[in-house]
Amino acid sequence: KTAKKSKEGSFDVKNILGSNTNLILNNGITTINSSVATLKANAFTKINNGAAKAEGLHFLGNKLSIENDKKEIKASVDHIDVDSMILKDEARNISADGVRWNDADININDLLKSEKALDNAGTLVVKNIEGNKTKVKMVNNKGSLHAEVDVIKANSISKIGNAHFKTADLYIKGHDMAMEGINQQSSVEAFQVAQNSPSFLSNMQWQQSKGDDLLKIYSPGIKFSADINSLLTNDFHLYNVKMETPDVIVLNHKKQEPEDTAANKPTISVTIDSLTITEPEIHFTGWKSNAVSSLQIANTKGSAITASNISLNNDGLHFKTLKLNAKTANFTNAGKQSIGAKEGKVLIDLADIKIKKESGKMYWQTQVNNIDLENPTNLFEGKPNNNLELTRISAENIFLSSTNTNNLTKLLANNVGARIHSTTGQYADSNNIYKWYNAGFDNQQKKIAC
């Protein structure tokens, strides 16, 4: 050991080696407490402005305990190395570089809850991080998250004053992640999350239930890229999301809409630039009074749903585009009328989809660029004297909304430029059979063409 006397209020100690050492560091915000079997350090210094600096720290043996003053963050770490660390008591600043560990338990409680800003919140800057075998538990009044993290790396993790945490080049890979919240739960068998780089979730299950309502999703694989810093602020930004062969079940019972209060507003904002869902299996059933509506999309080879520029926030849900390509799909409304296709083709191209609440009621709208059905289900199936058969029908340039679909006059008035084309079918009565091929109707010109 060597020690050099310096100015009053300072010290400089080099080549430190200790055993069975009790270590306590506190800067008013964070406390580091440990009783370690072996402590090594290249240097430990304190300079006149109140900052204490340690270089080449190595702890071996008992776990190192770290927690902040409000006990929101508590970590227990074993086999940890720190290239350098600086604690500034008066400014409540902590910085560290070259932090590595091989075994850790991290508990985070109520970290994202809203609180009054602190006058002197201090700063935390940790650079060049690499950890292995880390158990993570996050809990707040809305739910919990548990995960086994195999590897975590980051160029830096920082928190400046009362601002949100920020990361640079964060990479996390692990398994057995489970989340529970109010009326919902989910699990992921394996996961990888990287800053603005390919990420994935394997064998994802998610379920939300409230009363008789149910939303259940399973997918063997989801790939995406994410802005990690946006996830830490409840303003999610996801890119190039690809969901493989999901199975989706939705049961919805129409109830009185809740009052449009701040408590009912979304607590997060989600933006997805592009979404691709391959070969989905979707079952939706909705009840309103005694009427039942349903949407069924069968899992078939090559089927897909694609969407772009999706946003969910206080203004509602919006899609710039939404397209469906399937062989079997069918929608039945409360009036028992069906539209879709069985073992044929369903091509639907929608734009500018908006779903929001206006004056206490749900409002939706969309522009149908094109809809093309081969082997369509009979629109008049179950009706008496039904002798109409269609083998194909296409339509384009149709505006639909929650205010015009139940009013034919308004629907036609809203769709002067609508066209029906490529219609092939036949109609039979007791004496004659009428057949037509590639027939069409132009609403603007009020003209039928064959």
CSV table of C-alpha atoms in Angstrom, one decimal:
chain,number,residue,atom,x,y,z
A,1,LYS,CA,0.0,0.0,0.0
A,2,THR,CA,1.1,3.6,-0.7
A,3,ALA,CA,-0.4,6.8,0.6
A,4,LYS,CA,0.4,10.3,-0.3
A,5,LYS,CA,-0.6,13.3,1.8
A,6,SER,CA,-2.3,16.0,-0.2
A,7,LYS,CA,-4.2,19.2,0.5
A,8,GLU,CA,-6.5,19.5,3.5
A,9,GLY,CA,-9.8,17.7,2.8
A,10,SER,CA,-8.3,15.5,0.2
A,11,PHE,CA,-6.6,12.1,0.1
A,12,ASP,CA,-4.9,9.8,-2.4
A,13,VAL,CA,-4.6,6.1,-1.7
A,14,LYS,CA,-3.2,3.6,-4.2
A,15,ASN,CA,-2.9,-0.2,-4.6
A,16,ILE,CA,-5.6,-1.1,-2.1
A,17,LEU,CA,-6.2,-4.8,-1.1
A,18,GLY,CA,-8.6,-5.8,1.7
A,19,SER,CA,-10.5,-8.8,3.0
A,20,ASN,CA,-13.7,-9.0,5.0
A,21,THR,CA,-14.3,-5.3,4.4
A,22,ASN,CA,-17.4,-3.3,5.3
A,23,LEU,CA,-18.0,-0.7,2.7
A,24,ILE,CA,-20.6,2.1,2.9
A,25,LEU,CA,-20.9,5.0,0.4
A,26,ASN,CA,-23.7,7.5,0.5
A,27,ASN,CA,-24.3,10.8,-1.5
A,28,GLY,CA,-27.7,11.6,-0.2
A,29,ILE,CA,-29.5,9.9,-3.1
A,30,THR,CA,-27.9,6.5,-3.4
A,31,THR,CA,-26.3,4.2,-0.8
A,32,ILE,CA,-23.8,1.4,-1.6
A,33,ASN,CA,-23.4,-1.0,1.2
A,34,SER,CA,-21.4,-4.2,1.3
A,35,SER,CA,-19.4,-6.7,3.4
A,36,VAL,CA,-17.0,-8.2,0.8
A,37,ALA,CA,-14.6,-11.1,1.2
A,38,THR,CA,-12.0,-9.4,-1.1
A,39,LEU,CA,-11.7,-5.8,-2.1
A,40,LYS,CA,-9.2,-4.5,-4.6
A,41,ALA,CA,-8.7,-1.0,-6.0
A,42,ASN,CA,-5.9,0.7,-7.9
A,43,ALA,CA,-6.6,4.1,-6.4
A,44,PHE,CA,-9.0,5.9,-4.1
A,45,THR,CA,-8.9,9.7,-4.1
A,46,LYS,CA,-10.9,12.6,-2.8
A,47,ILE,CA,-10.3,16.1,-4.1
A,48,ASN,CA,-11.2,19.5,-2.7
A,49,ASN,CA,-14.6,20.0,-4.4
A,50,GLY,CA,-16.0,17.1,-2.5
A,51,ALA,CA,-15.8,14.4,-5.2
A,52,ALA,CA,-14.5,11.0,-4.3
A,53,LYS,CA,-13.0,8.8,-7.0
A,54,ALA,CA,-12.2,5.1,-7.1
A,55,GLU,CA,-10.3,3.4,-9.9
A,56,GLY,CA,-9.9,-0.3,-10.7
A,57,LEU,CA,-12.5,-1.5,-8.1
A,58,HIS,CA,-13.0,-5.2,-7.8
A,59,PHE,CA,-15.4,-6.9,-5.3
A,60,LEU,CA,-15.4,-10.7,-4.8
A,61,GLY,CA,-17.4,-12.7,-2.4
A,62,ASN,CA,-20.5,-11.4,-0.6
A,63,LYS,CA,-23.0,-9.4,-2.7
A,64,LEU,CA,-22.7,-5.7,-3.1
A,65,SER,CA,-26.0,-3.9,-2.1
A,66,ILE,CA,-27.1,-0.7,-3.9
A,67,GLU,CA,-30.3,1.3,-3.3
A,68,ASN,CA,-31.5,4.9,-3.6
A,69,ASP,CA,-33.0,6.9,-0.7
A,70,LYS,CA,-36.6,6.2,-1.7
A,71,LYS,CA,-35.9,2.5,-2.1
A,72,GLU,CA,-37.2,2.6,-5.7
A,73,ILE,CA,-34.1,0.9,-6.9
A,74,LYS,CA,-32.4,-1.9,-5.0
A,75,ALA,CA,-29.7,-4.1,-6.5
A,76,SER,CA,-27.7,-7.0,-5.2
A,77,VAL,CA,-24.6,-7.8,-7.3
A,78,ASP,CA,-21.8,-10.4,-7.0
A,79,HIS,CA,-18.4,-10.5,-8.7
A,80,ILE,CA,-18.4,-6.9,-9.8
A,81,ASP,CA,-15.6,-4.9,-11.4
A,82,VAL,CA,-15.6,-1.1,-11.8
A,83,ASP,CA,-12.8,0.7,-13.8
A,84,SER,CA,-13.6,4.1,-12.2
A,85,MET,CA,-16.3,5.7,-10.0
A,86,ILE,CA,-16.8,9.3,-8.9
A,87,LEU,CA,-19.2,10.4,-6.1
A,88,LYS,CA,-19.9,14.2,-5.7
A,89,ASP,CA,-21.7,14.6,-2.4
A,90,GLU,CA,-22.9,18.2,-2.7
A,91,ALA,CA,-24.1,17.9,-6.3
A,92,ARG,CA,-25.5,14.4,-5.7
A,93,ASN,CA,-23.7,13.1,-8.8
A,94,ILE,CA,-22.6,9.6,-9.5
A,95,SER,CA,-20.5,8.5,-12.5
A,96,ALA,CA,-18.9,5.2,-13.2
A,97,ASP,CA,-17.1,3.6,-16.1
A,98,GLY,CA,-16.3,0.0,-17.0
A,99,VAL,CA,-18.9,-1.7,-14.8
A,100,ARG,CA,-19.0,-5.5,-15.1
A,101,TRP,CA,-20.7,-8.3,-13.1
A,102,ASN,CA,-21.6,-12.0,-13.3
A,103,ASP,CA,-24.5,-12.4,-10.9
A,104,ALA,CA,-27.1,-9.9,-9.9
A,105,ASP,CA,-30.7,-9.3,-8.5
A,106,ILE,CA,-32.3,-5.9,-9.4
A,107,ASN,CA,-35.6,-4.7,-8.0
A,108,ILE,CA,-37.3,-1.6,-9.2
A,109,ASN,CA,-40.3,-0.2,-7.4
A,110,ASP,CA,-42.6,2.6,-8.7
A,111,LEU,CA,-39.8,4.0,-10.8
A,112,LEU,CA,-42.1,5.6,-13.4
A,113,LYS,CA,-44.7,7.0,-11.0
A,114,SER,CA,-45.3,10.8,-11.3
A,115,GLU,CA,-43.7,12.8,-8.5
A,116,LYS,CA,-42.9,16.4,-7.7
A,117,ALA,CA,-39.5,17.3,-9.3
A,118,LEU,CA,-36.6,17.5,-6.9
A,119,ASP,CA,-34.6,20.7,-6.6
A,120,ASN,CA,-31.4,18.8,-6.4
A,121,ALA,CA,-32.0,15.4,-8.1
A,122,GLY,CA,-28.4,14.9,-9.0
A,123,THR,CA,-27.1,12.9,-12.0
A,124,LEU,CA,-26.3,9.3,-12.7
A,125,VAL,CA,-24.0,8.4,-15.6
A,126,VAL,CA,-22.7,4.8,-16.0
A,127,LYS,CA,-20.6,3.9,-19.1
A,128,ASN,CA,-19.4,0.7,-20.7
A,129,ILE,CA,-21.7,-1.7,-18.9
A,130,GLU,CA,-21.7,-5.5,-19.3
A,131,GLY,CA,-23.5,-7.9,-17.0
A,132,ASN,CA,-24.4,-11.6,-16.9
A,133,LYS,CA,-27.0,-13.7,-15.1
A,134,THR,CA,-29.2,-10.9,-13.9
A,135,LYS,CA,-32.6,-11.4,-12.4
A,136,VAL,CA,-34.9,-8.3,-12.9
A,137,LYS,CA,-38.1,-7.5,-11.0
A,138,MET,CA,-40.1,-4.3,-11.6
A,139,VAL,CA,-43.2,-3.5,-9.6
A,140,ASN,CA,-45.6,-0.5,-9.4
A,141,ASN,CA,-49.2,0.0,-8.6
A,142,LYS,CA,-50.3,-1.1,-12.1
A,143,GLY,CA,-48.4,-4.4,-12.3
A,144,SER,CA,-45.1,-6.3,-12.3
A,145,LEU,CA,-42.4,-7.6,-14.6
A,146,HIS,CA,-40.0,-10.5,-13.9
A,147,ALA,CA,-37.2,-11.6,-16.3
A,148,GLU,CA,-34.1,-13.6,-16.4
A,149,VAL,CA,-31.5,-11.6,-18.3
A,150,ASP,CA,-28.6,-13.6,-19.7
A,151,VAL,CA,-26.6,-10.7,-21.1
A,152,ILE,CA,-26.9,-6.9,-20.7
A,153,LYS,CA,-24.6,-4.4,-22.5
A,154,ALA,CA,-24.7,-0.7,-22.9
A,155,ASN,CA,-22.3,2.1,-23.8
A,156,SER,CA,-24.1,4.2,-21.2
A,157,ILE,CA,-27.1,4.6,-19.0
A,158,SER,CA,-27.8,8.0,-17.5
A,159,LYS,CA,-30.3,10.1,-15.6
A,160,ILE,CA,-29.8,13.8,-15.5
A,161,GLY,CA,-31.8,15.6,-12.7
A,162,ASN,CA,-35.5,14.9,-13.0
A,163,ALA,CA,-35.4,13.7,-16.6
A,164,HIS,CA,-36.1,10.1,-17.6
A,165,PHE,CA,-33.4,7.5,-17.9
A,166,LYS,CA,-31.6,7.4,-21.2
A,167,THR,CA,-29.5,4.7,-22.7
A,168,ALA,CA,-27.0,4.4,-25.6
A,169,ASP,CA,-26.5,1.2,-27.6
A,170,LEU,CA,-28.4,-0.9,-25.0
A,171,TYR,CA,-28.5,-4.7,-25.7
A,172,ILE,CA,-30.5,-7.2,-23.6
A,173,LYS,CA,-30.9,-10.9,-24.1
A,174,GLY,CA,-32.8,-13.2,-21.8
A,175,HIS,CA,-35.6,-15.7,-21.2
A,176,ASP,CA,-38.7,-16.4,-19.1
A,177,MET,CA,-40.1,-12.9,-19.0
A,178,ALA,CA,-43.6,-12.6,-17.4
A,179,MET,CA,-45.7,-9.5,-16.9
A,180,GLU,CA,-48.9,-9.0,-14.9
A,181,GLY,CA,-51.1,-5.9,-14.8
A,182,ILE,CA,-54.7,-4.9,-14.1
A,183,ASN,CA,-56.8,-7.5,-15.9
A,184,GLN,CA,-53.9,-8.6,-18.1
A,185,GLN,CA,-51.0,-10.9,-18.2
A,186,SER,CA,-48.3,-12.0,-20.6
A,187,SER,CA,-45.2,-14.2,-21.0
A,188,VAL,CA,-42.3,-14.6,-23.3
A,189,GLU,CA,-40.1,-17.6,-23.6
A,190,ALA,CA,-37.0,-15.8,-24.9
A,191,PHE,CA,-36.3,-12.2,-25.9
A,192,GLN,CA,-33.7,-9.9,-27.3
A,193,VAL,CA,-34.0,-6.1,-27.2
A,194,ALA,CA,-31.4,-3.8,-28.8
A,195,GLN,CA,-31.3,-0.1,-29.4
A,196,ASN,CA,-32.5,0.7,-33.0
A,197,SER,CA,-31.4,-2.9,-34.0
A,198,PRO,CA,-33.2,-6.2,-34.7
A,199,SER,CA,-35.1,-7.4,-31.6
A,200,PHE,CA,-37.3,-10.4,-31.1
A,201,LEU,CA,-39.8,-12.1,-28.7
A,202,SER,CA,-40.2,-15.9,-28.9
A,203,ASN,CA,-43.4,-17.7,-27.9
A,204,MET,CA,-45.3,-14.6,-26.8
A,205,GLN,CA,-48.6,-15.0,-25.0
A,206,TRP,CA,-50.8,-12.0,-24.0
A,207,GLN,CA,-54.2,-12.0,-22.5
A,208,GLN,CA,-56.5,-9.3,-21.3
A,209,SER,CA,-59.9,-10.0,-19.7
A,210,LYS,CA,-62.5,-7.9,-18.0
A,211,GLY,CA,-65.9,-9.4,-17.1
A,212,ASP,CA,-67.0,-11.4,-20.1
A,213,ASP,CA,-64.7,-9.6,-22.5
A,214,LEU,CA,-61.5,-11.3,-23.6
A,215,LEU,CA,-58.5,-10.5,-25.8
A,216,LYS,CA,-56.0,-13.4,-26.3
A,217,ILE,CA,-52.9,-13.4,-28.6
A,218,TYR,CA,-50.3,-16.0,-29.1
A,219,SER,CA,-47.4,-15.8,-31.6
A,220,PRO,CA,-44.4,-18.1,-31.9
A,221,GLY,CA,-42.2,-15.2,-33.0
A,222,ILE,CA,-42.3,-11.3,-33.2
A,223,LYS,CA,-39.4,-9.3,-34.7
A,224,PHE,CA,-39.1,-5.6,-34.4
A,225,SER,CA,-36.8,-2.6,-33.9
A,226,ALA,CA,-37.3,-0.1,-31.1
A,227,ASP,CA,-36.3,3.2,-29.8
A,228,ILE,CA,-35.4,2.0,-26.3
A,229,ASN,CA,-35.4,5.6,-24.8
A,230,SER,CA,-39.0,6.0,-25.9
A,231,LEU,CA,-40.0,2.9,-24.0
A,232,LEU,CA,-38.6,4.5,-20.8
A,233,THR,CA,-41.0,7.5,-21.3
A,234,ASN,CA,-44.2,5.7,-22.1
A,235,ASP,CA,-44.0,7.0,-25.6
A,236,PHE,CA,-43.3,3.8,-27.5
A,237,HIS,CA,-41.8,3.9,-31.0
A,238,LEU,CA,-41.5,0.6,-32.9
A,239,TYR,CA,-40.2,-0.1,-36.4
A,240,ASN,CA,-40.6,-2.9,-38.9
A,241,VAL,CA,-42.8,-5.1,-36.6
A,242,LYS,CA,-43.3,-8.6,-38.0
A,243,MET,CA,-45.6,-11.1,-36.2
A,244,GLU,CA,-45.5,-14.8,-37.2
A,245,THR,CA,-48.7,-16.9,-37.5
A,246,PRO,CA,-50.6,-15.4,-34.6
A,247,ASP,CA,-53.7,-16.8,-33.1
A,248,VAL,CA,-56.1,-14.1,-31.9
A,249,ILE,CA,-59.3,-14.5,-30.0
A,250,VAL,CA,-61.6,-11.5,-29.2
A,251,LEU,CA,-64.8,-11.6,-27.3
A,252,ASN,CA,-66.5,-8.2,-26.9
A,253,HIS,CA,-69.8,-7.4,-25.2
A,254,LYS,CA,-71.0,-3.9,-26.1
A,255,LYS,CA,-71.6,-1.9,-22.9
A,256,GLN,CA,-72.4,1.7,-22.0
A,257,GLU,CA,-69.4,3.8,-23.0
A,258,PRO,CA,-67.6,5.3,-19.9
A,259,GLU,CA,-67.4,9.0,-19.5
A,260,ASP,CA,-64.6,10.6,-21.4
A,261,THR,CA,-62.5,11.6,-18.4
A,262,ALA,CA,-58.7,11.9,-17.9
A,263,ALA,CA,-58.8,8.6,-16.0
A,264,ASN,CA,-60.0,6.8,-19.2
A,265,LYS,CA,-57.4,8.3,-21.4
A,266,PRO,CA,-54.5,6.1,-22.6
A,267,THR,CA,-51.5,6.3,-20.3
A,268,ILE,CA,-49.0,5.6,-23.1
A,269,SER,CA,-48.5,6.7,-26.7
A,270,VAL,CA,-47.6,4.0,-29.3
A,271,THR,CA,-46.2,4.6,-32.8
A,272,ILE,CA,-45.5,1.7,-35.3
A,273,ASP,CA,-44.1,2.7,-38.7
A,274,SER,CA,-44.9,-0.7,-40.3
A,275,LEU,CA,-46.6,-3.9,-39.3
A,276,THR,CA,-46.7,-7.3,-41.1
A,277,ILE,CA,-48.7,-10.2,-39.7
A,278,THR,CA,-48.2,-13.4,-41.6
A,279,GLU,CA,-50.8,-16.2,-41.8
A,280,PRO,CA,-53.0,-15.1,-38.9
A,281,GLU,CA,-55.9,-17.0,-37.4
A,282,ILE,CA,-58.4,-14.4,-36.1
A,283,HIS,CA,-61.7,-15.0,-34.3
A,284,PHE,CA,-63.8,-12.0,-33.3
A,285,THR,CA,-67.3,-12.2,-31.7
A,286,GLY,CA,-69.2,-9.1,-30.6
A,287,TRP,CA,-72.5,-8.8,-28.8
A,288,LYS,CA,-74.8,-5.8,-28.8
A,289,SER,CA,-78.2,-6.4,-27.1
A,290,ASN,CA,-79.3,-9.7,-28.6
A,291,ALA,CA,-77.4,-9.3,-31.9
A,292,VAL,CA,-74.1,-11.0,-32.7
A,293,SER,CA,-71.4,-9.9,-35.1
A,294,SER,CA,-68.4,-12.0,-36.1
A,295,LEU,CA,-65.1,-11.8,-38.0
A,296,GLN,CA,-63.3,-14.9,-39.0
A,297,ILE,CA,-59.9,-15.0,-40.8
A,298,ALA,CA,-58.5,-18.5,-41.3
A,299,ASN,CA,-54.8,-19.3,-41.2
A,300,THR,CA,-53.9,-20.1,-44.9
A,301,LYS,CA,-50.6,-20.3,-46.6
A,302,GLY,CA,-49.5,-16.9,-47.9
A,303,SER,CA,-52.2,-14.9,-46.1
A,304,ALA,CA,-51.0,-11.6,-44.6
A,305,ILE,CA,-52.1,-8.3,-42.9
A,306,THR,CA,-49.9,-5.3,-43.4
A,307,ALA,CA,-50.3,-1.8,-42.0
A,308,SER,CA,-48.3,1.5,-41.9
A,309,ASN,CA,-48.0,4.6,-39.7
A,310,ILE,CA,-50.0,3.3,-36.8
A,311,SER,CA,-50.5,5.6,-33.8
A,312,LEU,CA,-52.4,5.1,-30.5
A,313,ASN,CA,-52.7,8.1,-28.2
A,314,ASN,CA,-55.2,10.5,-26.6
A,315,ASP,CA,-56.6,11.3,-30.1
A,316,GLY,CA,-57.5,7.6,-30.6
A,317,LEU,CA,-56.2,4.9,-33.0
A,318,HIS,CA,-55.1,5.8,-36.6
A,319,PHE,CA,-53.8,3.7,-39.5
A,320,LYS,CA,-52.4,5.3,-42.6
A,321,THR,CA,-52.9,2.1,-44.6
A,322,LEU,CA,-54.2,-1.4,-43.8
A,323,LYS,CA,-54.3,-4.3,-46.2
A,324,LEU,CA,-55.6,-7.9,-46.0
A,325,ASN,CA,-54.7,-10.7,-48.4
A,326,ALA,CA,-56.4,-14.0,-47.5
A,327,LYS,CA,-58.1,-17.0,-49.0
A,328,THR,CA,-60.8,-17.4,-46.4
A,329,ALA,CA,-62.3,-14.6,-44.4
A,330,ASN,CA,-65.9,-13.7,-43.5
A,331,PHE,CA,-67.6,-10.9,-41.6
A,332,THR,CA,-71.2,-11.3,-40.4
A,333,ASN,CA,-73.0,-8.3,-39.1
A,334,ALA,CA,-75.8,-8.1,-36.5
A,335,GLY,CA,-78.4,-8.4,-39.3
A,336,LYS,CA,-77.0,-11.8,-40.3
A,337,GLN,CA,-75.6,-10.4,-43.6
A,338,SER,CA,-72.2,-11.9,-44.5
A,339,ILE,CA,-69.4,-10.6,-46.7
A,340,GLY,CA,-66.2,-12.5,-47.4
A,341,ALA,CA,-64.9,-15.5,-49.3
A,342,LYS,CA,-64.5,-19.2,-48.7
A,343,GLU,CA,-61.5,-20.9,-50.4
A,344,GLY,CA,-61.2,-18.0,-52.8
A,345,LYS,CA,-59.5,-14.7,-52.4
A,346,VAL,CA,-60.0,-11.7,-50.2
A,347,LEU,CA,-58.1,-8.5,-51.0
A,348,ILE,CA,-58.9,-5.4,-49.0
A,349,ASP,CA,-57.0,-2.2,-49.2
A,350,LEU,CA,-58.0,0.5,-46.7
A,351,ALA,CA,-56.6,4.0,-46.0
A,352,ASP,CA,-56.8,6.6,-43.3
A,353,ILE,CA,-58.5,4.5,-40.7
A,354,LYS,CA,-59.5,6.5,-37.6
A,355,ILE,CA,-61.1,5.2,-34.4
A,356,LYS,CA,-61.8,7.7,-31.7
A,357,LYS,CA,-64.4,8.9,-29.2
A,358,GLU,CA,-66.6,12.0,-30.1
A,359,SER,CA,-69.2,13.4,-27.7
A,360,GLY,CA,-69.1,10.3,-25.6
A,361,LYS,CA,-69.6,7.9,-28.5
A,362,MET,CA,-67.2,5.8,-30.6
A,363,TYR,CA,-66.6,7.1,-34.1
A,364,TRP,CA,-64.7,5.3,-36.9
A,365,GLN,CA,-64.0,6.0,-40.6
A,366,THR,CA,-62.0,4.6,-43.4
A,367,GLN,CA,-61.5,5.0,-47.2
A,368,VAL,CA,-61.8,1.7,-49.1
A,369,ASN,CA,-59.3,2.0,-51.9
A,370,ASN,CA,-60.2,-1.5,-53.2
A,371,ILE,CA,-62.0,-4.7,-52.2
A,372,ASP,CA,-61.8,-7.8,-54.3
A,373,LEU,CA,-63.6,-11.1,-53.5
A,374,GLU,CA,-63.4,-14.3,-55.4
A,375,ASN,CA,-66.0,-17.0,-54.5
A,376,PRO,CA,-67.7,-14.6,-52.2
A,377,THR,CA,-70.1,-15.7,-49.5
A,378,ASN,CA,-73.7,-15.0,-50.6
A,379,LEU,CA,-74.8,-11.6,-49.4
A,380,PHE,CA,-78.4,-12.9,-49.2
A,381,GLU,CA,-77.7,-16.3,-47.8
A,382,GLY,CA,-80.7,-17.5,-45.7
A,383,LYS,CA,-83.1,-15.2,-47.5
A,384,PRO,CA,-86.3,-16.7,-49.1
A,385,ASN,CA,-86.2,-17.2,-52.9
A,386,ASN,CA,-82.5,-16.5,-53.0
A,387,ASN,CA,-81.4,-17.3,-56.5
A,388,LEU,CA,-78.4,-15.0,-56.8
A,389,GLU,CA,-74.9,-16.4,-57.2
A,390,LEU,CA,-71.7,-14.4,-57.5
A,391,THR,CA,-68.3,-15.8,-58.3
A,392,ARG,CA,-66.4,-12.5,-58.1
A,393,ILE,CA,-67.1,-8.9,-57.0
A,394,SER,CA,-64.8,-5.9,-56.8
A,395,ALA,CA,-65.3,-2.3,-55.6
A,396,GLU,CA,-63.2,0.8,-55.1
A,397,ASN,CA,-63.2,4.4,-53.8
A,398,ILE,CA,-65.8,3.9,-51.0
A,399,PHE,CA,-65.9,6.0,-47.9
A,400,LEU,CA,-67.3,4.2,-44.8
A,401,SER,CA,-68.0,5.5,-41.4
A,402,SER,CA,-70.0,4.8,-38.3
A,403,THR,CA,-72.5,7.4,-39.4
A,404,ASN,CA,-73.2,6.2,-43.0
A,405,THR,CA,-73.2,2.4,-42.9
A,406,ASN,CA,-76.7,2.2,-41.6
A,407,ASN,CA,-78.1,4.9,-44.0
A,408,LEU,CA,-78.1,3.9,-47.7
A,409,THR,CA,-79.0,7.4,-48.8
A,410,LYS,CA,-76.1,8.9,-46.9
A,411,LEU,CA,-73.8,6.1,-48.0
A,412,LEU,CA,-74.5,6.9,-51.7
A,413,ALA,CA,-74.2,10.6,-51.1
A,414,ASN,CA,-70.7,10.1,-49.4
A,415,ASN,CA,-69.5,8.0,-52.3
A,416,VAL,CA,-70.2,9.8,-55.6
A,417,GLY,CA,-67.0,8.4,-57.1
A,418,ALA,CA,-67.5,4.8,-56.0
A,419,ARG,CA,-67.2,2.0,-58.5
A,420,ILE,CA,-68.2,-1.7,-58.6
A,421,HIS,CA,-66.5,-3.7,-61.3
A,422,SER,CA,-65.3,-7.2,-62.3
A,423,THR,CA,-68.6,-8.6,-61.1
A,424,THR,CA,-69.4,-12.1,-62.4
A,425,GLY,CA,-72.4,-14.2,-61.4
A,426,GLN,CA,-75.9,-15.3,-62.3
A,427,TYR,CA,-79.5,-15.1,-61.3
A,428,ALA,CA,-82.2,-17.7,-61.9
A,429,ASP,CA,-86.0,-17.7,-61.6
A,430,SER,CA,-88.6,-20.3,-62.5
A,431,ASN,CA,-88.3,-19.6,-66.2
A,432,ASN,CA,-84.9,-18.0,-67.0
A,433,ILE,CA,-81.2,-17.9,-66.0
A,434,TYR,CA,-79.4,-14.5,-66.3
A,435,LYS,CA,-75.6,-14.6,-66.4
A,436,TRP,CA,-73.0,-11.7,-66.6
A,437,TYR,CA,-69.3,-11.3,-66.7
A,438,ASN,CA,-67.1,-8.5,-65.5
A,439,ALA,CA,-70.0,-6.2,-65.0
A,440,GLY,CA,-69.6,-2.9,-63.2
A,441,PHE,CA,-71.4,0.2,-61.9
A,442,ASP,CA,-70.1,3.8,-61.8
A,443,ASN,CA,-72.0,5.7,-59.1
A,444,GLN,CA,-70.9,9.1,-60.5
A,445,GLN,CA,-72.1,8.4,-64.0
A,446,LYS,CA,-75.0,6.2,-62.8
A,447,LYS,CA,-73.9,3.7,-65.5
A,448,ILE,CA,-73.9,-0.1,-65.7
A,449,ALA,CA,-71.2,-1.7,-67.9
A,450,CYS,CA,-70.7,-5.3,-69.0
